[in-house]
mmCIF file of C-alpha atoms in Angstrom:
data_model
loop_
_atom_site.group_PDB
_atom_site.id
_atom_site.type_symbol
_atom_site.label_atom_id
_atom_site.label_comp_id
_atom_site.label_asym_id
_atom_site.label_seq_id
_atom_site.Cartn_x
_atom_site.Cartn_y
_atom_site.Cartn_z
ATOM 1 C CA UNK A 1 -34.461 11.750 0.975
ATOM 2 C CA UNK A 2 -30.901 11.703 2.273
ATOM 3 C CA UNK A 3 -28.028 11.081 -0.141
ATOM 4 C CA UNK A 4 -25.815 8.060 0.092
ATOM 5 C CA UNK A 5 -23.709 8.000 3.212
ATOM 6 C CA UNK A 6 -20.010 8.713 2.661
ATOM 7 C CA UNK A 7 -19.179 5.267 4.015
ATOM 8 C CA UNK A 8 -21.331 3.606 1.404
ATOM 9 C CA UNK A 9 -19.955 5.718 -1.423
ATOM 10 C CA UNK A 10 -16.339 5.235 -0.426
ATOM 11 C CA UNK A 11 -16.569 1.511 -0.074
ATOM 12 C CA UNK A 12 -14.648 -0.325 -2.775
ATOM 13 C CA UNK A 13 -13.406 -3.855 -3.005
ATOM 14 C CA UNK A 14 -10.818 -4.304 -0.279
ATOM 15 C CA UNK A 15 -7.526 -4.248 -2.117
ATOM 16 C CA UNK A 16 -4.486 -6.226 -1.155
ATOM 17 C CA UNK A 17 -1.868 -3.807 0.132
ATOM 18 C CA UNK A 18 1.838 -4.381 -0.358
ATOM 19 C CA UNK A 19 4.824 -2.507 1.021
ATOM 20 C CA UNK A 20 8.148 -2.836 -0.793
ATOM 21 C CA UNK A 21 11.455 -1.827 0.770
ATOM 22 C CA UNK A 22 14.191 -1.156 -1.774
ATOM 23 C CA UNK A 23 17.494 -1.452 0.071
ATOM 24 C CA UNK A 24 21.165 -2.267 -0.268
ATOM 25 C CA UNK A 25 23.465 -4.396 1.899
ATOM 26 C CA UNK A 26 25.219 -2.724 4.829
ATOM 27 C CA UNK A 27 22.881 0.286 4.850
ATOM 28 C CA UNK A 28 21.979 1.535 8.336
ATOM 29 C CA UNK A 29 19.110 3.707 7.103
ATOM 30 C CA UNK A 30 17.762 0.619 5.336
ATOM 31 C CA UNK A 31 17.897 -1.338 8.590
ATOM 32 C CA UNK A 32 16.048 1.480 10.368
ATOM 33 C CA UNK A 33 13.421 1.584 7.611
ATOM 34 C CA UNK A 34 12.938 -2.180 7.800
ATOM 35 C CA UNK A 35 12.277 -2.017 11.549
ATOM 36 C CA UNK A 36 9.521 0.550 11.012
ATOM 37 C CA UNK A 37 8.025 -1.469 8.134
ATOM 38 C CA UNK A 38 8.090 -4.707 10.157
ATOM 39 C CA UNK A 39 6.298 -2.983 13.047
ATOM 40 C CA UNK A 40 3.623 -1.174 11.003
ATOM 41 C CA UNK A 41 2.959 -4.055 8.614
ATOM 42 C CA UNK A 42 2.937 -6.497 11.521
ATOM 43 C CA UNK A 43 0.380 -4.375 13.384
ATOM 44 C CA UNK A 44 -1.831 -3.982 10.309
ATOM 45 C CA UNK A 45 -1.387 -7.440 8.794
ATOM 46 C CA UNK A 46 -0.008 -5.962 5.568
ATOM 47 C CA UNK A 47 2.516 -8.042 3.611
ATOM 48 C CA UNK A 48 5.882 -6.527 2.729
ATOM 49 C CA UNK A 49 8.860 -7.516 0.633
ATOM 50 C CA UNK A 50 12.461 -6.395 0.417
ATOM 51 C CA UNK A 51 14.319 -5.822 -2.856
ATOM 52 C CA UNK A 52 18.112 -5.581 -3.086
ATOM 53 C CA UNK A 53 19.008 -2.645 -5.324
ATOM 54 C CA UNK A 54 22.372 -4.224 -6.170
ATOM 55 C CA UNK A 55 20.594 -7.133 -7.862
ATOM 56 C CA UNK A 56 18.235 -5.131 -10.082
ATOM 57 C CA UNK A 57 19.597 -2.737 -12.711
ATOM 58 C CA UNK A 58 16.279 -0.921 -13.183
ATOM 59 C CA UNK A 59 15.827 -0.317 -9.451
ATOM 60 C CA UNK A 60 19.464 0.729 -9.216
ATOM 61 C CA UNK A 61 19.159 3.300 -12.011
ATOM 62 C CA UNK A 62 15.904 4.662 -10.662
ATOM 63 C CA UNK A 63 16.467 4.808 -6.917
ATOM 64 C CA UNK A 64 20.218 4.672 -6.157
ATOM 65 C CA UNK A 65 20.361 8.250 -4.828
ATOM 66 C CA UNK A 66 17.346 7.729 -2.549
ATOM 67 C CA UNK A 67 18.007 4.434 -0.773
ATOM 68 C CA UNK A 68 16.147 3.203 1.183
ATOM 69 C CA UNK A 69 12.972 3.699 -0.807
ATOM 70 C CA UNK A 70 9.552 2.534 0.364
ATOM 71 C CA UNK A 71 6.789 1.755 -2.108
ATOM 72 C CA UNK A 72 3.152 1.287 -1.139
ATOM 73 C CA UNK A 73 1.213 -0.694 -3.740
ATOM 74 C CA UNK A 74 4.006 -0.023 -6.242
ATOM 75 C CA UNK A 75 3.946 3.766 -5.823
ATOM 76 C CA UNK A 76 6.813 5.594 -4.122
ATOM 77 C CA UNK A 77 5.796 6.480 -0.567
ATOM 78 C CA UNK A 78 9.032 7.847 0.866
ATOM 79 C CA UNK A 79 12.800 7.565 0.868
ATOM 80 C CA UNK A 80 15.725 7.804 3.330
ATOM 81 C CA UNK A 81 13.683 7.917 6.543
ATOM 82 C CA UNK A 82 10.380 6.169 7.109
ATOM 83 C CA UNK A 83 7.865 7.942 9.329
ATOM 84 C CA UNK A 84 5.875 5.322 11.216
ATOM 85 C CA UNK A 85 2.676 7.376 11.516
ATOM 86 C CA UNK A 86 2.755 8.459 7.873
ATOM 87 C CA UNK A 87 3.194 4.864 6.690
ATOM 88 C CA UNK A 88 0.396 3.709 8.993
ATOM 89 C CA UNK A 89 -1.920 6.395 7.550
ATOM 90 C CA UNK A 90 -1.016 5.454 3.985
ATOM 91 C CA UNK A 91 -1.991 1.845 4.690
ATOM 92 C CA UNK A 92 -5.232 2.566 6.510
ATOM 93 C CA UNK A 93 -6.763 5.353 4.419
#
C-alpha cells in the first residue's frame, strides 16, 4: 500500500498571510520596497500594512538600522532591498 501523498501530508489549514512594511517618511528605499510589496501582494491577493517607525518606539529600537524592513506573518523576511521573486516564494510556499 502506498504511503500518504506529499500533497495530502503537507496540507494544513490555509493561513491568512500578512506582509508588514516598516518604513520611515522620506525614505527612497522604503518607497522602492512598497512598490514591490504592492505588486506581489496585489498579484497574490495577500494583505499588507505599513508601519511608520517614527511612531513606534519598539519598532524604532529594533529596526532603525535596517529600514525598510519587511515582515511576513510577523517574522522578519528582509531589509533594505526587497527581492520580488524571493517575496513571492515566501508567500506561496
